[in-house]
């Protein structure tokens, strides 16, 4: 923990230490979770599990009705876990996601639930990166609790904060040549992989994947997403209920972007509910402010990205869903630690894979399998990597 560290070369982090361990304003959506929130989420995340969108399938499940995938938890926050990982001022900076660690509890999110998100900054450190030189890796915790006081999950997010000028000059991810081109044959191969993933999911159906059937070295059925586009990234953005005008009862943060040190043109007014009443487009990050680099290539280049890029929270969800599909409805993700390594860019495809690395008894009556998960693009570059531990039934 770098609480005592004040500056590092050209990156001024002297304001951060005073915020560590101090709870900040909680986040809460105005409306309870709706069935169509869940449907919209799995559609945007390209997760074709009928448990989460088909009424008859859900009714025949162990849950007796709709239930959200565990990946949906992040969509019930008003900042996808980022707020406690971006406290404090770093002048002339920007932010991208660096990873998420999750601890899931017994509660599952269902339609009608109201989730309150308690937040607390955790720690930070500065190190040199090829992307932007001196870079701050800052972490914060979000605890998700429903209206019955049940804990749903604890999320520890990592924000990567860096000098915009340094990243724009280095152009680490700008290999030139623009978006890759896909032949009809290559697209057909992607569709084949997607269909095989769906087939294995539906073949398991409502049955159990028993722990005794799993051995170290087992490979999960792979999946592929993409090729990604500005349209698919926009669909992801709109699957987060927080992006809907008037949706937040308790906002993403009480601090303006400029107060955090964001450059003026990227600071924006996300979560400014006073401005939202008169000009809501100005409060929407897809149009103005820090999130528009995802969907507007000209702004992406200003912050060191070559073109439109995806959302870190979505990438983590893709890998959680990969494991959840394999585990089936009787399985439950127990813990996950996923690092985001390189951006998901428009034109890229994302190939998801998983390998069982351990089967063990975590504690009495809690039996788990650990799965190493990787997301790569078509050139083999690692977009995300981590370990997901899932609880499976014995009988």
Short mmCIF file of C-alpha atoms in Angstrom, two decimals:
data_model
loop_
_atom_site.label_atom_id
_atom_site.label_comp_id
_atom_site.label_asym_id
_atom_site.label_seq_id
_atom_site.Cartn_x
_atom_site.Cartn_y
_atom_site.Cartn_z
CA UNK A 1 0.00 0.00 0.00
CA UNK A 2 1.50 3.29 -1.13
CA UNK A 3 -0.24 5.64 1.28
CA UNK A 4 2.97 7.47 2.09
CA UNK A 5 4.02 7.95 -1.52
CA UNK A 6 3.35 11.44 -2.78
CA UNK A 7 4.73 11.83 -6.30
CA UNK A 8 6.36 9.68 -8.96
CA UNK A 9 8.11 11.52 -11.80
CA UNK A 10 5.34 13.38 -13.64
CA UNK A 11 2.39 11.67 -11.90
CA UNK A 12 1.19 13.52 -8.81
CA UNK A 13 -0.61 11.13 -6.43
CA UNK A 14 -0.10 13.24 -3.30
CA UNK A 15 -3.85 13.62 -2.72
CA UNK A 16 -4.66 9.90 -2.64
CA UNK A 17 -3.36 8.80 0.74
CA UNK A 18 -5.88 10.75 2.80
CA UNK A 19 -8.77 8.89 1.14
CA UNK A 20 -7.64 5.31 1.79
CA UNK A 21 -9.91 3.35 4.15
CA UNK A 22 -12.47 6.18 4.32
CA UNK A 23 -15.99 5.07 3.20
CA UNK A 24 -17.56 7.14 0.43
CA UNK A 25 -21.14 7.77 -0.65
CA UNK A 26 -23.02 4.52 -1.38
CA UNK A 27 -24.59 3.85 -4.76
CA UNK A 28 -28.13 2.70 -5.46
CA UNK A 29 -30.39 2.49 -8.48
CA UNK A 30 -33.82 4.10 -8.18
CA UNK A 31 -35.82 1.09 -9.42
CA UNK A 32 -35.70 -2.56 -8.32
CA UNK A 33 -34.17 -5.13 -10.64
CA UNK A 34 -36.56 -5.99 -13.49
CA UNK A 35 -36.78 -9.12 -15.63
CA UNK A 36 -35.87 -7.09 -18.68
CA UNK A 37 -32.78 -5.70 -16.92
CA UNK A 38 -31.54 -9.29 -16.69
CA UNK A 39 -32.56 -10.11 -20.24
CA UNK A 40 -30.87 -6.98 -21.57
CA UNK A 41 -27.71 -7.85 -19.67
CA UNK A 42 -27.25 -11.37 -21.04
CA UNK A 43 -28.09 -10.12 -24.52
CA UNK A 44 -25.41 -7.42 -24.29
CA UNK A 45 -22.86 -9.84 -22.81
CA UNK A 46 -23.60 -12.43 -25.54
CA UNK A 47 -24.49 -15.02 -22.89
CA UNK A 48 -27.23 -17.23 -24.42
CA UNK A 49 -28.23 -19.06 -21.24
CA UNK A 50 -32.05 -19.46 -21.31
CA UNK A 51 -32.08 -19.51 -17.51
CA UNK A 52 -31.76 -15.74 -17.69
CA UNK A 53 -34.11 -14.80 -20.53
CA UNK A 54 -36.58 -17.65 -21.27
CA UNK A 55 -39.56 -17.79 -18.92
CA UNK A 56 -40.42 -21.48 -19.37
CA UNK A 57 -36.81 -22.62 -19.02
CA UNK A 58 -36.37 -20.55 -15.85
CA UNK A 59 -39.61 -21.94 -14.39
CA UNK A 60 -38.25 -25.51 -14.75
CA UNK A 61 -34.95 -24.62 -13.11
CA UNK A 62 -33.91 -25.17 -9.49
CA UNK A 63 -34.79 -21.50 -8.89
CA UNK A 64 -38.39 -21.84 -10.11
CA UNK A 65 -38.17 -18.56 -12.02
CA UNK A 66 -35.88 -15.86 -13.29
CA UNK A 67 -32.55 -15.33 -11.58
CA UNK A 68 -29.70 -13.08 -12.66
CA UNK A 69 -26.31 -14.48 -13.60
CA UNK A 70 -23.69 -13.66 -11.01
CA UNK A 71 -21.98 -11.45 -13.58
CA UNK A 72 -25.03 -9.16 -13.44
CA UNK A 73 -24.06 -8.03 -9.93
CA UNK A 74 -21.81 -5.30 -11.36
CA UNK A 75 -24.80 -3.88 -13.27
CA UNK A 76 -26.61 -3.09 -10.00
CA UNK A 77 -23.98 -0.51 -9.05
CA UNK A 78 -23.96 3.07 -10.31
CA UNK A 79 -20.27 3.04 -11.31
CA UNK A 80 -19.55 -0.66 -12.13
CA UNK A 81 -17.30 -0.79 -9.09
CA UNK A 82 -15.11 2.11 -10.18
CA UNK A 83 -16.11 4.81 -7.69
CA UNK A 84 -14.02 3.67 -4.68
CA UNK A 85 -11.03 2.99 -6.98
CA UNK A 86 -10.81 6.55 -8.33
CA UNK A 87 -10.91 8.78 -5.25
CA UNK A 88 -8.37 11.58 -4.97
CA UNK A 89 -6.98 14.01 -7.50
CA UNK A 90 -4.32 13.08 -10.08
CA UNK A 91 -3.88 16.12 -12.35
CA UNK A 92 -4.24 15.72 -16.14
CA UNK A 93 -5.10 12.03 -15.85
CA UNK A 94 -7.48 9.50 -17.27
CA UNK A 95 -8.66 6.08 -16.11
CA UNK A 96 -9.14 2.59 -17.54
CA UNK A 97 -10.05 -0.60 -15.70
CA UNK A 98 -7.26 -2.93 -14.59
CA UNK A 99 -9.16 -5.85 -13.08
CA UNK A 100 -11.72 -7.08 -10.59
CA UNK A 101 -11.59 -9.51 -7.72
CA UNK A 102 -14.92 -10.95 -6.54
CA UNK A 103 -16.09 -12.82 -3.47
CA UNK A 104 -19.62 -14.14 -3.97
CA UNK A 105 -21.91 -15.10 -1.10
CA UNK A 106 -25.02 -17.28 -0.98
CA UNK A 107 -27.51 -14.64 -2.09
CA UNK A 108 -28.59 -14.50 -5.74
CA UNK A 109 -30.19 -11.51 -7.44
CA UNK A 110 -33.80 -11.92 -8.57
CA UNK A 111 -36.36 -9.58 -10.14
CA UNK A 112 -37.74 -7.18 -7.51
CA UNK A 113 -34.50 -6.96 -5.54
CA UNK A 114 -33.04 -3.61 -4.55
CA UNK A 115 -29.29 -3.53 -4.17
CA UNK A 116 -27.37 -1.02 -2.06
CA UNK A 117 -23.64 -0.66 -2.76
CA UNK A 118 -21.35 0.28 0.14
CA UNK A 119 -17.94 1.56 -0.98
CA UNK A 120 -14.51 2.08 0.51
CA UNK A 121 -11.13 2.94 -1.09
CA UNK A 122 -8.57 0.23 -0.37
CA UNK A 123 -5.02 1.09 -1.55
CA UNK A 124 -2.84 2.32 -4.41
CA UNK A 125 0.65 1.98 -5.85
CA UNK A 126 2.62 3.60 -8.69
CA UNK A 127 4.80 1.75 -11.15
CA UNK A 128 6.27 2.23 -14.60
CA UNK A 129 4.32 0.83 -17.56
CA UNK A 130 4.96 0.62 -21.29
CA UNK A 131 1.50 2.12 -21.81
CA UNK A 132 1.96 5.45 -20.04
CA UNK A 133 5.19 5.54 -18.03
CA UNK A 134 4.43 6.22 -14.32
CA UNK A 135 0.97 4.74 -13.72
CA UNK A 136 -1.18 4.50 -10.60
CA UNK A 137 -2.93 1.23 -9.79
CA UNK A 138 -5.67 2.11 -7.35
CA UNK A 139 -8.09 -0.30 -5.67
CA UNK A 140 -11.46 0.10 -3.97
CA UNK A 141 -14.14 -2.18 -2.52
CA UNK A 142 -17.87 -2.33 -3.26
CA UNK A 143 -20.13 -4.48 -1.06
CA UNK A 144 -23.48 -5.40 -2.65
CA UNK A 145 -26.36 -5.93 -0.18
CA UNK A 146 -30.03 -6.57 -0.98
CA UNK A 147 -33.15 -5.21 0.71
CA UNK A 148 -33.18 -8.17 3.15
CA UNK A 149 -29.68 -7.35 4.37
CA UNK A 150 -28.16 -10.33 2.58
CA UNK A 151 -24.68 -9.96 1.16
CA UNK A 152 -24.54 -10.69 -2.56
CA UNK A 153 -20.88 -10.04 -3.34
CA UNK A 154 -17.78 -8.04 -2.52
CA UNK A 155 -15.94 -6.53 -5.49
CA UNK A 156 -12.38 -5.17 -5.31
CA UNK A 157 -11.78 -3.15 -8.47
CA UNK A 158 -8.48 -1.90 -9.83
CA UNK A 159 -8.41 1.41 -11.68
CA UNK A 160 -5.41 2.33 -13.83
CA UNK A 161 -4.83 6.09 -13.70
CA UNK A 162 -2.25 7.67 -15.97
CA UNK A 163 -1.17 10.89 -17.67
CA UNK A 164 -3.14 11.32 -20.86
CA UNK A 165 -0.26 13.01 -22.67
CA UNK A 166 2.16 10.15 -21.93
CA UNK A 167 -0.20 7.45 -23.22
CA UNK A 168 -1.09 9.44 -26.34
CA UNK A 169 2.59 9.86 -27.15
CA UNK A 170 3.56 6.22 -26.61
CA UNK A 171 0.72 4.76 -28.75
CA UNK A 172 1.42 1.29 -27.31
CA UNK A 173 -1.69 -0.33 -28.78
CA UNK A 174 -1.60 1.43 -32.16
CA UNK A 175 -0.17 -1.23 -34.47
CA UNK A 176 -1.42 0.61 -37.57
CA UNK A 177 -3.57 -0.71 -40.33
CA UNK A 178 -6.93 -0.05 -38.69
CA UNK A 179 -9.49 -2.75 -37.94
CA UNK A 180 -8.78 -6.33 -39.04
CA UNK A 181 -10.79 -7.70 -41.95
CA UNK A 182 -12.62 -11.01 -41.59
CA UNK A 183 -13.37 -13.37 -44.45
CA UNK A 184 -16.70 -15.17 -44.75
CA UNK A 185 -14.95 -18.42 -43.86
CA UNK A 186 -13.43 -16.94 -40.72
CA UNK A 187 -16.78 -15.53 -39.64
CA UNK A 188 -18.35 -18.94 -40.22
CA UNK A 189 -15.73 -20.50 -37.92
CA UNK A 190 -16.59 -17.97 -35.22
CA UNK A 191 -20.28 -18.84 -35.57
CA UNK A 192 -19.45 -22.55 -35.31
CA UNK A 193 -17.62 -22.01 -32.02
CA UNK A 194 -20.49 -19.93 -30.68
CA UNK A 195 -23.03 -22.62 -31.60
CA UNK A 196 -20.96 -25.38 -29.99
CA UNK A 197 -20.81 -23.32 -26.80
CA UNK A 198 -24.61 -22.97 -26.82
CA UNK A 199 -25.06 -26.69 -27.54
CA UNK A 200 -23.02 -27.78 -24.50
CA UNK A 201 -24.85 -25.33 -22.26
CA UNK A 202 -28.25 -26.62 -23.32
CA UNK A 203 -27.10 -30.25 -23.24
CA UNK A 204 -26.43 -29.94 -19.50
CA UNK A 205 -29.84 -28.33 -19.09
CA UNK A 206 -31.10 -28.48 -15.51
CA UNK A 207 -28.80 -31.35 -14.53
CA UNK A 208 -25.96 -31.11 -12.02
CA UNK A 209 -22.28 -31.01 -12.85
CA UNK A 210 -20.97 -33.08 -9.97
CA UNK A 211 -17.57 -32.39 -8.49
CA UNK A 212 -16.68 -36.07 -8.91
CA UNK A 213 -16.97 -35.67 -12.70
CA UNK A 214 -14.29 -32.95 -12.80
CA UNK A 215 -10.55 -33.57 -12.96
CA UNK A 216 -7.51 -31.32 -13.17
CA UNK A 217 -6.72 -30.56 -16.79
CA UNK A 218 -10.32 -30.57 -17.99
CA UNK A 219 -10.91 -27.91 -20.61
CA UNK A 220 -14.12 -25.91 -20.64
CA UNK A 221 -16.00 -25.60 -23.91
CA UNK A 222 -14.56 -22.43 -25.49
CA UNK A 223 -16.55 -19.45 -26.62
CA UNK A 224 -15.89 -16.48 -28.86
CA UNK A 225 -17.36 -12.97 -28.93
CA UNK A 226 -17.20 -10.55 -31.81
CA UNK A 227 -15.97 -9.20 -34.04
CA UNK A 228 -16.62 -6.26 -31.74
CA UNK A 229 -17.99 -2.98 -33.06
CA UNK A 230 -19.08 0.42 -31.83
CA UNK A 231 -22.62 -0.98 -31.99
CA UNK A 232 -21.79 -3.94 -29.72
CA UNK A 233 -19.95 -1.69 -27.25
CA UNK A 234 -22.91 0.71 -27.19
CA UNK A 235 -25.21 -2.25 -26.50
CA UNK A 236 -23.01 -3.21 -23.54
CA UNK A 237 -23.07 0.35 -22.19
CA UNK A 238 -26.86 0.51 -22.32
CA UNK A 239 -27.16 -2.80 -20.47
CA UNK A 240 -25.91 -1.05 -17.33
CA UNK A 241 -29.09 0.47 -15.82
CA UNK A 242 -27.00 3.33 -14.42
CA UNK A 243 -26.71 4.75 -17.96
CA UNK A 244 -30.48 5.38 -18.17
CA UNK A 245 -31.56 8.97 -17.51
CA UNK A 246 -32.88 9.34 -13.98
CA UNK A 247 -32.00 5.78 -12.96
CA UNK A 248 -29.77 6.57 -9.98
CA UNK A 249 -31.16 7.13 -6.51
CA UNK A 250 -27.65 7.49 -5.12
CA UNK A 251 -25.17 8.59 -7.77
CA UNK A 252 -21.80 7.22 -8.87
CA UNK A 253 -19.86 9.80 -6.88
CA UNK A 254 -20.28 13.20 -5.26
CA UNK A 255 -17.03 14.47 -6.84
CA UNK A 256 -16.83 16.10 -10.27
CA UNK A 257 -14.51 14.65 -12.87
CA UNK A 258 -12.34 17.76 -12.95
CA UNK A 259 -11.86 17.49 -9.19
CA UNK A 260 -10.41 14.00 -9.76
CA UNK A 261 -7.91 15.51 -12.16
CA UNK A 262 -9.46 14.36 -15.43
CA UNK A 263 -8.61 16.58 -18.37
CA UNK A 264 -11.35 19.16 -18.98
CA UNK A 265 -12.59 17.65 -22.26
CA UNK A 266 -12.95 14.18 -20.70
CA UNK A 267 -14.22 15.16 -17.24
CA UNK A 268 -17.88 15.55 -18.15
CA UNK A 269 -20.83 15.54 -15.76
CA UNK A 270 -21.72 11.86 -15.27
CA UNK A 271 -24.10 11.53 -12.36
CA UNK A 272 -24.85 15.25 -12.12
CA UNK A 273 -28.57 14.97 -11.36
CA UNK A 274 -29.16 18.72 -11.31
CA UNK A 275 -27.90 19.02 -14.89
CA UNK A 276 -29.71 15.81 -15.76
CA UNK A 277 -33.06 17.56 -15.25
CA UNK A 278 -32.26 20.24 -17.85
CA UNK A 279 -29.86 18.60 -20.33
CA UNK A 280 -29.47 14.87 -19.66
CA UNK A 281 -27.27 14.23 -22.72
CA UNK A 282 -24.53 16.27 -21.04
CA UNK A 283 -24.55 13.78 -18.12
CA UNK A 284 -24.26 10.72 -20.37
CA UNK A 285 -20.69 9.45 -20.63
CA UNK A 286 -21.31 7.89 -24.02
CA UNK A 287 -21.79 11.39 -25.46
CA UNK A 288 -19.69 13.60 -23.18
CA UNK A 289 -17.13 12.92 -20.51
CA UNK A 290 -14.83 10.06 -19.50
CA UNK A 291 -16.70 7.17 -21.15
CA UNK A 292 -16.95 8.59 -24.67
CA UNK A 293 -13.54 7.26 -25.70
CA UNK A 294 -15.15 3.80 -25.82
CA UNK A 295 -17.62 4.80 -28.52
CA UNK A 296 -16.02 7.77 -30.24
CA UNK A 297 -12.69 6.87 -31.91
CA UNK A 298 -11.44 10.45 -32.09
CA UNK A 299 -11.68 10.68 -28.30
CA UNK A 300 -10.17 7.21 -27.87
CA UNK A 301 -7.02 8.40 -29.64
CA UNK A 302 -6.75 11.35 -27.26
CA UNK A 303 -6.35 9.00 -24.30
CA UNK A 304 -3.93 6.52 -25.87
CA UNK A 305 -6.27 4.05 -27.60
CA UNK A 306 -6.13 3.57 -31.39
CA UNK A 307 -9.91 3.23 -31.86
CA UNK A 308 -13.11 2.41 -29.93
CA UNK A 309 -12.56 -0.03 -27.09
CA UNK A 310 -14.63 -2.21 -24.74
CA UNK A 311 -15.51 -1.94 -21.06
CA UNK A 312 -13.35 -3.74 -18.51
CA UNK A 313 -16.33 -4.73 -16.39
CA UNK A 314 -17.85 -6.43 -19.43
CA UNK A 315 -14.67 -8.41 -20.17
CA UNK A 316 -14.68 -9.75 -16.63
CA UNK A 317 -18.34 -10.70 -17.03
CA UNK A 318 -17.60 -12.69 -20.20
CA UNK A 319 -15.17 -14.88 -18.26
CA UNK A 320 -17.51 -15.29 -15.28
CA UNK A 321 -20.25 -16.38 -17.68
CA UNK A 322 -17.93 -18.87 -19.38
CA UNK A 323 -17.41 -20.68 -16.08
CA UNK A 324 -21.04 -20.33 -14.99
CA UNK A 325 -22.24 -21.93 -18.24
CA UNK A 326 -19.98 -24.93 -17.66
CA UNK A 327 -20.88 -25.25 -13.96
CA UNK A 328 -24.63 -25.21 -14.66
CA UNK A 329 -27.45 -23.89 -12.52
CA UNK A 330 -26.43 -26.02 -9.51
CA UNK A 331 -22.96 -24.49 -9.48
CA UNK A 332 -22.10 -21.13 -7.95
CA UNK A 333 -19.08 -18.94 -8.51
CA UNK A 334 -17.28 -18.61 -5.19
CA UNK A 335 -14.32 -16.35 -5.95
CA UNK A 336 -12.77 -14.75 -9.03
CA UNK A 337 -9.66 -12.68 -9.63
CA UNK A 338 -9.37 -11.39 -13.21
CA UNK A 339 -6.75 -8.96 -14.54
CA UNK A 340 -7.34 -6.91 -17.68
CA UNK A 341 -4.17 -6.96 -19.78
CA UNK A 342 -4.88 -5.24 -23.10
CA UNK A 343 -7.86 -3.43 -24.62
CA UNK A 344 -10.68 -5.05 -26.58
CA UNK A 345 -10.80 -2.98 -29.76
CA UNK A 346 -13.38 -2.61 -32.50
CA UNK A 347 -12.81 -5.20 -35.20
CA UNK A 348 -11.25 -7.69 -32.77
CA UNK A 349 -12.77 -10.98 -31.69
CA UNK A 350 -12.36 -12.34 -28.16
CA UNK A 351 -11.64 -16.05 -27.70
CA UNK A 352 -12.54 -17.36 -24.23
CA UNK A 353 -10.98 -20.51 -22.75
CA UNK A 354 -10.80 -22.20 -19.38
CA UNK A 355 -8.82 -25.07 -17.82
CA UNK A 356 -9.44 -26.75 -14.46
CA UNK A 357 -6.33 -26.34 -12.31
CA UNK A 358 -7.50 -27.65 -8.95
CA UNK A 359 -10.33 -29.60 -7.30
CA UNK A 360 -10.51 -29.38 -3.53
CA UNK A 361 -12.51 -28.98 -0.35
CA UNK A 362 -12.28 -25.29 0.51
CA UNK A 363 -13.85 -25.78 3.89
CA UNK A 364 -16.36 -28.18 5.36
CA UNK A 365 -19.19 -28.83 2.88
CA UNK A 366 -17.76 -26.30 0.39
CA UNK A 367 -16.23 -28.20 -2.52
CA UNK A 368 -14.79 -26.22 -5.40
CA UNK A 369 -13.00 -26.40 -8.71
CA UNK A 370 -10.60 -23.65 -9.75
CA UNK A 371 -10.51 -22.70 -13.41
CA UNK A 372 -7.80 -20.67 -15.11
CA UNK A 373 -9.55 -18.42 -17.64
CA UNK A 374 -8.07 -16.46 -20.52
CA UNK A 375 -9.46 -14.03 -23.09
CA UNK A 376 -7.34 -13.54 -26.22
CA UNK A 377 -7.83 -11.69 -29.46
CA UNK A 378 -7.34 -13.17 -32.95
CA UNK A 379 -3.60 -12.42 -32.81
CA UNK A 380 -3.13 -14.21 -29.48
CA UNK A 381 -2.77 -11.06 -27.39
CA UNK A 382 -4.10 -11.64 -23.86
CA UNK A 383 -6.99 -9.29 -23.16
CA UNK A 384 -7.75 -10.69 -19.70
CA UNK A 385 -6.58 -13.55 -17.52
CA UNK A 386 -7.42 -14.89 -14.10
CA UNK A 387 -8.67 -17.64 -11.83
CA UNK A 388 -12.33 -18.37 -11.19
CA UNK A 389 -13.29 -20.74 -8.35
CA UNK A 390 -16.71 -22.36 -8.57
CA UNK A 391 -18.60 -24.38 -5.99
CA UNK A 392 -20.04 -27.64 -7.38
CA UNK A 393 -22.44 -30.16 -5.80
CA UNK A 394 -21.20 -33.49 -4.47
CA UNK A 395 -24.44 -35.36 -5.11
#
